mmCIF file of C-alpha atoms in Angstrom:
data_model
loop_
_atom_site.group_PDB
_atom_site.id
_atom_site.type_symbol
_atom_site.label_atom_id
_atom_site.label_comp_id
_atom_site.label_asym_id
_atom_site.label_seq_id
_atom_site.Cartn_x
_atom_site.Cartn_y
_atom_site.Cartn_z
ATOM 1 C CA MET A 1 80.578 120.889 123.528
ATOM 2 C CA SER A 2 81.991 124.255 121.725
ATOM 3 C CA GLU A 3 80.739 125.604 118.312
ATOM 4 C CA LYS A 4 82.953 124.415 115.079
ATOM 5 C CA THR A 5 85.115 127.638 113.561
ATOM 6 C CA VAL A 6 86.449 125.758 110.759
ATOM 7 C CA PHE A 7 84.110 124.010 107.989
ATOM 8 C CA ALA A 8 84.821 121.965 105.092
ATOM 9 C CA PRO A 9 84.559 124.255 101.730
ATOM 10 C CA GLY A 10 82.989 121.413 99.644
ATOM 11 C CA SER A 11 85.113 122.747 96.928
ATOM 12 C CA TRP A 12 85.417 118.493 95.544
ATOM 13 C CA GLY A 13 82.238 120.478 93.437
ATOM 14 C CA LYS A 14 84.586 122.558 91.577
ATOM 15 C CA PRO A 15 87.861 119.939 91.628
ATOM 16 C CA ASP A 16 89.661 122.566 88.784
ATOM 17 C CA GLU A 17 89.833 125.141 90.792
ATOM 18 C CA HIS A 18 89.985 122.798 94.275
ATOM 19 C CA TYR A 19 93.770 122.995 94.823
ATOM 20 C CA LEU A 20 93.073 126.688 95.268
ATOM 21 C CA THR A 21 90.771 126.513 98.136
ATOM 22 C CA VAL A 22 93.123 124.005 99.958
ATOM 23 C CA LEU A 23 95.751 126.473 99.777
ATOM 24 C CA GLU A 24 93.691 129.383 101.356
ATOM 25 C CA ASN A 25 91.044 127.643 103.183
ATOM 26 C CA PRO A 26 92.205 126.372 107.060
ATOM 27 C CA TRP A 27 90.211 123.356 106.440
ATOM 28 C CA TYR A 28 92.946 121.288 104.832
ATOM 29 C CA LYS A 29 95.665 123.099 106.863
ATOM 30 C CA ASN A 30 93.878 121.536 109.622
ATOM 31 C CA LEU A 31 93.576 118.151 107.913
ATOM 32 C CA THR A 32 97.046 117.722 107.042
ATOM 33 C CA LEU A 33 97.526 117.981 110.825
ATOM 34 C CA LEU A 34 95.577 115.298 111.251
ATOM 35 C CA GLN A 35 96.701 113.253 108.594
ATOM 36 C CA ASP A 36 100.507 113.619 109.744
ATOM 37 C CA ILE A 37 99.463 112.512 113.371
ATOM 38 C CA VAL A 38 97.425 109.192 111.943
ATOM 39 C CA ALA A 39 100.796 108.755 110.287
ATOM 40 C CA HIS A 40 103.322 108.988 113.218
ATOM 41 C CA ARG A 41 100.976 107.198 115.612
ATOM 42 C CA THR A 42 100.504 104.307 112.751
ATOM 43 C CA THR A 43 104.181 103.664 112.676
ATOM 44 C CA SER A 44 104.896 104.128 116.968
ATOM 45 C CA PHE A 45 102.041 101.722 117.240
ATOM 46 C CA TRP A 46 102.948 99.044 114.886
ATOM 47 C CA THR A 47 107.105 99.782 115.806
ATOM 48 C CA ALA A 48 106.594 98.854 119.773
ATOM 49 C CA ARG A 49 104.483 95.554 118.616
ATOM 50 C CA LYS A 50 107.662 94.766 116.506
ATOM 51 C CA ALA A 51 105.873 94.651 113.472
ATOM 52 C CA ARG A 52 107.639 95.912 109.893
ATOM 53 C CA TYR A 53 106.552 98.357 107.704
ATOM 54 C CA LEU A 54 106.550 96.637 103.881
ATOM 55 C CA HIS A 55 107.495 98.919 100.941
ATOM 56 C CA LEU A 56 105.200 97.800 98.228
ATOM 57 C CA PRO A 57 104.031 97.969 94.539
ATOM 58 C CA ILE A 58 101.214 99.942 94.052
ATOM 59 C CA THR A 59 100.021 97.307 90.983
ATOM 60 C CA THR A 60 99.044 93.965 91.099
ATOM 61 C CA GLY A 61 98.292 90.897 88.876
ATOM 62 C CA SER A 62 96.047 89.469 91.544
ATOM 63 C CA ILE A 63 93.617 91.956 92.556
ATOM 64 C CA SER A 64 91.830 91.193 96.795
ATOM 65 C CA SER A 65 89.387 93.377 98.934
ATOM 66 C CA PRO A 66 86.733 93.763 95.797
ATOM 67 C CA MET A 67 86.615 90.052 95.065
ATOM 68 C CA GLY A 68 82.974 89.418 97.557
ATOM 69 C CA ARG A 69 79.879 89.342 95.659
ATOM 70 C CA GLY A 70 78.723 91.370 98.500
ATOM 71 C CA SER A 71 81.185 93.879 97.801
ATOM 72 C CA ASP A 72 80.094 97.512 96.459
ATOM 73 C CA SER A 73 83.568 98.123 94.897
ATOM 74 C CA SER A 74 85.502 97.372 91.583
ATOM 75 C CA PRO A 75 89.070 96.846 90.735
ATOM 76 C CA VAL A 76 90.684 99.657 88.423
ATOM 77 C CA MET A 77 92.268 97.519 85.051
ATOM 78 C CA VAL A 78 95.337 100.058 83.161
ATOM 79 C CA GLU A 79 97.813 98.868 80.795
ATOM 80 C CA LEU A 80 101.413 99.443 81.582
ATOM 81 C CA GLU A 81 103.769 98.937 78.492
ATOM 82 C CA GLY A 82 100.878 96.686 76.342
ATOM 83 C CA ALA A 83 100.432 94.866 79.506
ATOM 84 C CA PRO A 84 97.385 94.680 81.922
ATOM 85 C CA THR A 85 97.418 95.374 84.939
ATOM 86 C CA TYR A 86 95.775 96.735 88.014
ATOM 87 C CA LEU A 87 96.193 99.699 90.602
ATOM 88 C CA ALA A 88 96.059 97.873 94.023
ATOM 89 C CA ASP A 89 93.007 97.808 95.793
ATOM 90 C CA SER A 90 94.719 96.516 99.188
ATOM 91 C CA MET A 91 98.157 94.645 99.256
ATOM 92 C CA GLN A 92 96.670 92.168 101.612
ATOM 93 C CA PHE A 93 97.799 89.533 99.838
ATOM 94 C CA MET A 94 101.517 90.678 100.733
ATOM 95 C CA LEU A 95 101.138 91.529 104.150
ATOM 96 C CA GLU A 96 99.884 87.388 104.466
ATOM 97 C CA PHE A 97 103.665 87.153 102.359
ATOM 98 C CA GLY A 98 105.471 89.727 104.839
ATOM 99 C CA CYS A 99 104.697 87.564 108.057
ATOM 100 C CA ARG A 100 106.120 84.900 106.511
ATOM 101 C CA LEU A 101 109.446 87.465 107.450
ATOM 102 C CA SER A 102 107.949 89.104 109.922
ATOM 103 C CA PRO A 103 106.876 86.787 112.842
ATOM 104 C CA GLU A 104 105.525 90.168 114.829
ATOM 105 C CA GLY A 105 103.314 91.224 111.859
ATOM 106 C CA SER A 106 103.358 93.384 109.114
ATOM 107 C CA TYR A 107 101.766 96.468 107.921
ATOM 108 C CA TYR A 108 101.893 99.709 105.513
ATOM 109 C CA LEU A 109 99.710 103.001 105.017
ATOM 110 C CA MET A 110 99.555 103.471 101.268
ATOM 111 C CA PRO A 111 96.552 104.674 98.614
ATOM 112 C CA SER A 112 94.094 102.310 97.633
ATOM 113 C CA PHE A 113 92.341 102.421 94.595
ATOM 114 C CA ARG A 114 88.759 101.498 93.557
ATOM 115 C CA GLY A 115 86.666 101.613 90.437
ATOM 116 C CA GLU A 116 83.403 102.814 92.059
ATOM 117 C CA PRO A 117 82.587 106.618 91.605
ATOM 118 C CA ALA A 118 83.080 108.752 94.137
ATOM 119 C CA ASP A 119 80.541 109.785 96.694
ATOM 120 C CA GLU A 120 79.397 110.880 100.394
ATOM 121 C CA THR A 121 80.910 107.832 101.936
ATOM 122 C CA HIS A 122 83.462 106.613 99.089
ATOM 123 C CA LEU A 123 86.808 108.049 97.716
ATOM 124 C CA CYS A 124 87.785 106.697 94.066
ATOM 125 C CA GLN A 125 91.516 106.890 95.619
ATOM 126 C CA PHE A 126 92.244 106.729 99.739
ATOM 127 C CA PHE A 127 94.695 106.155 102.042
ATOM 128 C CA HIS A 128 94.408 102.615 103.333
ATOM 129 C CA SER A 129 96.109 101.520 106.875
ATOM 130 C CA GLU A 130 96.390 98.076 106.816
ATOM 131 C CA ALA A 131 98.441 94.866 108.875
ATOM 132 C CA GLU A 132 98.262 91.482 109.307
ATOM 133 C CA ILE A 133 99.487 89.328 112.572
ATOM 134 C CA VAL A 134 100.354 85.924 113.005
ATOM 135 C CA GLY A 135 96.933 84.459 115.155
ATOM 136 C CA GLY A 136 93.572 84.640 114.330
ATOM 137 C CA LEU A 137 90.115 86.310 114.198
ATOM 138 C CA ASP A 138 90.024 87.330 117.892
ATOM 139 C CA ASP A 139 93.978 88.543 117.927
ATOM 140 C CA VAL A 140 93.272 90.908 114.956
ATOM 141 C CA MET A 141 89.728 92.348 116.782
ATOM 142 C CA ARG A 142 91.865 93.273 119.601
ATOM 143 C CA ALA A 143 94.625 94.731 117.744
ATOM 144 C CA VAL A 144 92.304 96.945 115.625
ATOM 145 C CA GLU A 145 90.454 97.912 119.139
ATOM 146 C CA ASP A 146 93.995 98.892 120.830
ATOM 147 C CA TYR A 147 95.299 100.634 117.035
ATOM 148 C CA LEU A 148 91.736 102.894 117.347
ATOM 149 C CA ARG A 149 92.425 103.898 121.064
ATOM 150 C CA ASP A 150 95.802 105.029 120.359
ATOM 151 C CA LEU A 151 95.240 106.572 117.572
ATOM 152 C CA ALA A 152 91.936 108.857 119.251
ATOM 153 C CA ALA A 153 94.807 109.125 122.003
ATOM 154 C CA GLY A 154 97.487 110.668 119.280
ATOM 155 C CA LEU A 155 94.380 113.577 117.864
ATOM 156 C CA LEU A 156 93.747 114.427 121.268
ATOM 157 C CA GLU A 157 97.144 114.928 122.564
ATOM 158 C CA HIS A 158 98.579 116.463 119.236
ATOM 159 C CA GLY A 159 95.749 117.797 117.131
ATOM 160 C CA GLY A 160 92.788 118.386 120.174
ATOM 161 C CA SER A 161 92.192 122.123 119.195
ATOM 162 C CA THR A 162 92.215 121.232 115.559
ATOM 163 C CA VAL A 163 89.747 118.691 115.702
ATOM 164 C CA ARG A 164 88.068 120.588 118.228
ATOM 165 C CA GLU A 165 87.911 123.634 115.522
ATOM 166 C CA MET A 166 86.536 120.857 112.497
ATOM 167 C CA ALA A 167 84.519 118.923 115.030
ATOM 168 C CA GLY A 168 83.240 121.178 117.603
ATOM 169 C CA THR A 169 84.277 118.889 120.180
ATOM 170 C CA VAL A 170 86.644 116.495 121.584
ATOM 171 C CA ASP A 171 84.154 113.523 123.301
ATOM 172 C CA HIS A 172 84.518 111.334 120.656
ATOM 173 C CA LEU A 173 88.255 110.824 120.505
ATOM 174 C CA GLU A 174 88.119 110.935 124.382
ATOM 175 C CA GLU A 175 85.140 108.247 124.606
ATOM 176 C CA LEU A 176 87.392 105.933 122.159
ATOM 177 C CA ALA A 177 91.127 106.453 123.795
ATOM 178 C CA GLY A 178 89.543 105.109 126.906
ATOM 179 C CA ALA A 179 86.556 102.582 125.954
ATOM 180 C CA PRO A 180 86.410 99.145 126.780
ATOM 181 C CA ALA A 181 86.369 96.207 124.584
ATOM 182 C CA LEU A 182 83.682 97.431 121.757
ATOM 183 C CA PRO A 183 80.503 95.364 121.699
ATOM 184 C CA ARG A 184 80.090 92.451 118.628
ATOM 185 C CA ILE A 185 77.420 90.606 117.373
ATOM 186 C CA THR A 186 77.792 88.226 114.998
ATOM 187 C CA PHE A 187 75.508 88.764 111.723
ATOM 188 C CA ASP A 188 72.863 86.398 111.978
ATOM 189 C CA GLU A 189 71.875 87.804 115.483
ATOM 190 C CA ALA A 190 71.945 91.503 113.913
ATOM 191 C CA ALA A 191 69.963 90.323 110.743
ATOM 192 C CA ALA A 192 67.396 89.136 113.420
ATOM 193 C CA ARG A 193 67.189 92.345 114.742
ATOM 194 C CA LEU A 194 67.109 94.554 111.945
ATOM 195 C CA GLY A 195 64.017 91.661 111.014
ATOM 196 C CA SER A 196 66.069 90.806 107.972
ATOM 197 C CA ASP A 197 63.783 94.198 106.608
ATOM 198 C CA PRO A 198 65.177 94.349 103.142
ATOM 199 C CA ALA A 199 65.898 97.778 103.875
ATOM 200 C CA TYR A 200 68.871 96.996 106.057
ATOM 201 C CA VAL A 201 69.765 93.579 105.295
ATOM 202 C CA LYS A 202 70.257 92.963 101.156
ATOM 203 C CA GLU A 203 70.454 89.334 100.050
ATOM 204 C CA LEU A 204 72.190 89.163 96.313
ATOM 205 C CA GLU A 205 71.375 85.126 96.244
ATOM 206 C CA PRO A 206 70.749 82.510 99.005
ATOM 207 C CA GLY A 207 73.508 82.649 101.525
ATOM 208 C CA CYS A 208 74.831 86.110 100.563
ATOM 209 C CA ARG A 209 73.557 88.787 102.810
ATOM 210 C CA SER A 210 75.283 92.278 103.390
ATOM 211 C CA LEU A 211 73.937 94.781 105.430
ATOM 212 C CA THR A 212 73.296 98.121 104.195
ATOM 213 C CA ARG A 213 74.033 101.621 105.137
ATOM 214 C CA ALA A 214 70.796 102.109 106.985
ATOM 215 C CA GLY A 215 71.346 98.881 108.431
ATOM 216 C CA GLU A 216 74.652 99.959 109.434
ATOM 217 C CA ARG A 217 73.123 103.116 111.291
ATOM 218 C CA VAL A 218 70.656 100.893 112.675
ATOM 219 C CA LEU A 219 73.124 98.661 114.639
ATOM 220 C CA MET A 220 75.348 101.988 115.724
ATOM 221 C CA ASP A 221 72.115 103.793 117.242
ATOM 222 C CA ARG A 222 71.759 100.502 119.085
ATOM 223 C CA PHE A 223 74.821 99.994 119.849
ATOM 224 C CA GLY A 224 75.923 103.678 121.228
ATOM 225 C CA GLY A 225 77.916 104.409 117.870
ATOM 226 C CA TYR A 226 80.463 101.144 117.801
ATOM 227 C CA VAL A 227 79.800 97.555 116.897
ATOM 228 C CA TRP A 228 81.665 94.336 115.451
ATOM 229 C CA VAL A 229 79.389 92.417 112.923
ATOM 230 C CA THR A 230 81.122 89.290 112.796
ATOM 231 C CA HIS A 231 80.778 85.851 110.924
ATOM 232 C CA PRO A 232 79.261 86.620 107.776
ATOM 233 C CA ASP A 233 77.928 84.785 105.297
ATOM 234 C CA HIS A 234 81.235 83.307 103.362
ATOM 235 C CA LEU A 235 79.651 83.945 99.777
ATOM 236 C CA SER A 236 78.997 87.806 101.090
ATOM 237 C CA VAL A 237 82.923 88.145 101.731
ATOM 238 C CA PRO A 238 86.198 87.927 99.496
ATOM 239 C CA PHE A 239 87.402 84.204 98.780
ATOM 240 C CA TYR A 240 90.607 84.273 101.041
ATOM 241 C CA GLN A 241 88.613 84.843 104.434
ATOM 242 C CA ALA A 242 88.772 81.900 106.458
ATOM 243 C CA PHE A 243 85.428 79.654 106.807
ATOM 244 C CA ASP A 244 84.593 79.211 110.250
ATOM 245 C CA PRO A 245 84.821 75.890 111.704
ATOM 246 C CA ALA A 246 81.974 75.653 113.354
ATOM 247 C CA ASP A 247 79.643 76.664 110.108
ATOM 248 C CA PRO A 248 81.705 76.701 106.940
ATOM 249 C CA THR A 249 78.479 78.742 105.599
ATOM 250 C CA LYS A 250 80.098 81.601 107.692
ATOM 251 C CA ALA A 251 83.201 83.517 107.635
ATOM 252 C CA LEU A 252 85.805 84.247 109.836
ATOM 253 C CA SER A 253 86.071 88.316 109.231
ATOM 254 C CA ALA A 254 83.936 91.276 110.946
ATOM 255 C CA ASP A 255 83.320 94.774 109.972
ATOM 256 C CA LEU A 256 83.455 96.904 112.627
ATOM 257 C CA LEU A 257 80.908 100.069 112.332
ATOM 258 C CA PHE A 258 81.401 103.215 113.897
ATOM 259 C CA GLY A 259 81.154 106.665 111.750
ATOM 260 C CA ILE A 260 79.614 106.520 108.937
ATOM 261 C CA GLY A 261 79.133 102.459 108.912
ATOM 262 C CA GLU A 262 81.972 100.021 108.200
ATOM 263 C CA THR A 263 85.056 101.947 108.933
ATOM 264 C CA VAL A 264 87.686 98.702 109.594
ATOM 265 C CA GLY A 265 87.129 95.536 108.009
ATOM 266 C CA ALA A 266 89.113 92.617 109.519
ATOM 267 C CA GLY A 267 89.135 89.003 108.806
ATOM 268 C CA GLU A 268 91.129 85.342 109.643
ATOM 269 C CA ARG A 269 93.194 83.985 106.172
ATOM 270 C CA HIS A 270 92.727 80.249 105.098
ATOM 271 C CA ALA A 271 95.818 79.146 106.751
ATOM 272 C CA ASP A 272 96.596 76.290 103.950
ATOM 273 C CA GLY A 273 96.453 76.403 100.355
ATOM 274 C CA ALA A 274 93.819 72.942 100.462
ATOM 275 C CA SER A 275 90.956 75.395 102.337
ATOM 276 C CA LEU A 276 92.177 78.019 99.774
ATOM 277 C CA ALA A 277 91.251 76.346 96.812
ATOM 278 C CA GLU A 278 88.197 75.217 98.330
ATOM 279 C CA ALA A 279 87.054 79.136 98.922
ATOM 280 C CA LEU A 280 88.382 79.961 94.889
ATOM 281 C CA GLU A 281 85.944 77.243 93.753
ATOM 282 C CA LEU A 282 82.720 77.837 96.283
ATOM 283 C CA HIS A 283 83.734 81.402 94.927
ATOM 284 C CA GLU A 284 83.713 80.641 92.049
ATOM 285 C CA VAL A 285 87.042 82.718 91.380
ATOM 286 C CA SER A 286 89.359 81.389 88.780
ATOM 287 C CA ALA A 287 92.607 80.136 90.265
ATOM 288 C CA GLU A 288 95.257 81.537 87.628
ATOM 289 C CA SER A 289 95.740 84.619 89.154
ATOM 290 C CA TYR A 290 96.020 82.980 92.817
ATOM 291 C CA GLU A 291 98.729 80.135 91.602
ATOM 292 C CA TRP A 292 101.074 81.841 93.369
ATOM 293 C CA TYR A 293 99.197 82.520 96.493
ATOM 294 C CA THR A 294 97.873 79.244 97.031
ATOM 295 C CA VAL A 295 101.574 77.757 96.398
ATOM 296 C CA MET A 296 103.050 80.309 98.789
ATOM 297 C CA LYS A 297 99.861 78.598 101.656
ATOM 298 C CA LYS A 298 101.014 74.923 100.468
ATOM 299 C CA ARG A 299 104.686 75.626 101.436
ATOM 300 C CA HIS A 300 104.697 77.916 103.969
ATOM 301 C CA PRO A 301 101.099 77.356 106.034
ATOM 302 C CA LEU A 302 100.560 80.115 108.475
ATOM 303 C CA ARG A 303 97.751 81.004 110.493
ATOM 304 C CA THR A 304 97.012 84.827 109.676
ATOM 305 C CA ALA A 305 94.502 87.433 110.056
ATOM 306 C CA GLY A 306 94.573 91.083 109.315
ATOM 307 C CA PHE A 307 93.004 94.330 108.742
ATOM 308 C CA GLY A 308 92.027 97.533 106.705
ATOM 309 C CA LEU A 309 91.322 101.073 107.808
ATOM 310 C CA GLY A 310 90.547 104.041 105.851
ATOM 311 C CA VAL A 311 92.106 106.991 107.179
ATOM 312 C CA GLU A 312 89.624 109.040 105.333
ATOM 313 C CA ARG A 313 86.504 107.297 106.900
ATOM 314 C CA PHE A 314 88.371 107.838 110.346
ATOM 315 C CA LEU A 315 89.151 111.390 109.988
ATOM 316 C CA LEU A 316 85.717 111.622 108.814
ATOM 317 C CA TRP A 317 84.478 110.210 112.067
ATOM 318 C CA ALA A 318 86.870 112.231 114.139
ATOM 319 C CA THR A 319 86.341 115.771 112.108
ATOM 320 C CA ARG A 320 82.343 115.048 112.486
ATOM 321 C CA HIS A 321 82.154 115.391 109.155
ATOM 322 C CA HIS A 322 79.559 113.921 106.541
ATOM 323 C CA ASP A 323 81.096 113.917 103.160
ATOM 324 C CA ILE A 324 84.835 112.087 102.785
ATOM 325 C CA ARG A 325 85.353 114.198 99.265
ATOM 326 C CA ASP A 326 86.516 116.806 101.790
ATOM 327 C CA LEU A 327 89.193 114.614 103.197
ATOM 328 C CA ALA A 328 90.877 114.670 99.960
ATOM 329 C CA LEU A 329 93.813 117.163 99.652
ATOM 330 C CA LEU A 330 93.932 116.272 95.784
ATOM 331 C CA LEU A 331 90.807 115.002 94.229
ATOM 332 C CA ARG A 332 91.172 111.580 91.823
ATOM 333 C CA PHE A 333 87.844 111.267 90.547
ATOM 334 C CA ASN A 334 88.151 107.828 88.017
ATOM 335 C CA GLY A 335 87.162 109.482 84.429
ATOM 336 C CA SER A 336 88.509 112.827 85.032
ATOM 337 C CA THR A 337 91.746 114.407 84.531
ATOM 338 C CA ILE A 338 92.520 116.683 87.445
ATOM 339 C CA LEU A 339 95.567 118.573 87.827
ATOM 340 C CA PRO A 340 97.838 119.141 89.978
#
């Protein structure tokens, strides 16, 4: 292992001066290379699989990602010409739409907006690499692992020396690039291993549990740094995740823990309108904004599954860094006006 030679300046703490630091500190010149590699590898990976890139708006009337009771994020509402709307937290619904146009799948790499304050592990605006494929949970989990191996290989090939400057090593890239299937554990198994300790497993209400960041760290340590946590309580995830046929109180979804914790979220979707309507009622979500989504599934039923990777979280892992606010070229904090 070599020593780091390029360090994050922590200039997010002075947002009005941050742009000058970006122009003057080698950390950010290096970061632009890593971002570029991720973008190119993402496109080449999905193109090889014949999936199609969708050009999508950044506004939506039907939010998706922060809709679970167990979510730690909230949507961002704005007013455009007098009409209330949301900035996209995810365009997963549109990727499902895209799968009905492109049977080999659809994907994008675009900004997402979240309402929670920025901190060491969250950005208010971040880049989301999301994809949807025809198939089920196991299919998309395998696709995620293939994609991550390809990203790690791309960083090694085109940015190995840069990562070494920032992280002090590329051992973790080599490990992931050549990794076999990553370990899996169900949420119930994870809770049992953690002793249902409230420091590790939080219960928001009966049948609605989620892991704390500390719980995620314990599991990652026990599984060598990478572990899928599958089949969580359905009430803890967004309504659009499919019910597990073997136990409808569980969802056909999975989080991949590595780096700072949850870095990829994946799930199978309801294939038809009837199961979607059941989920909306269970989660006490008004069906009004999702009428189009229900109609689409009634008229064009299709079994799909998808995932979202937080690009900055992936690069946080790649650079072996601890604060995601150092992974933004241009800062955006909710409630603040920051130039440029």
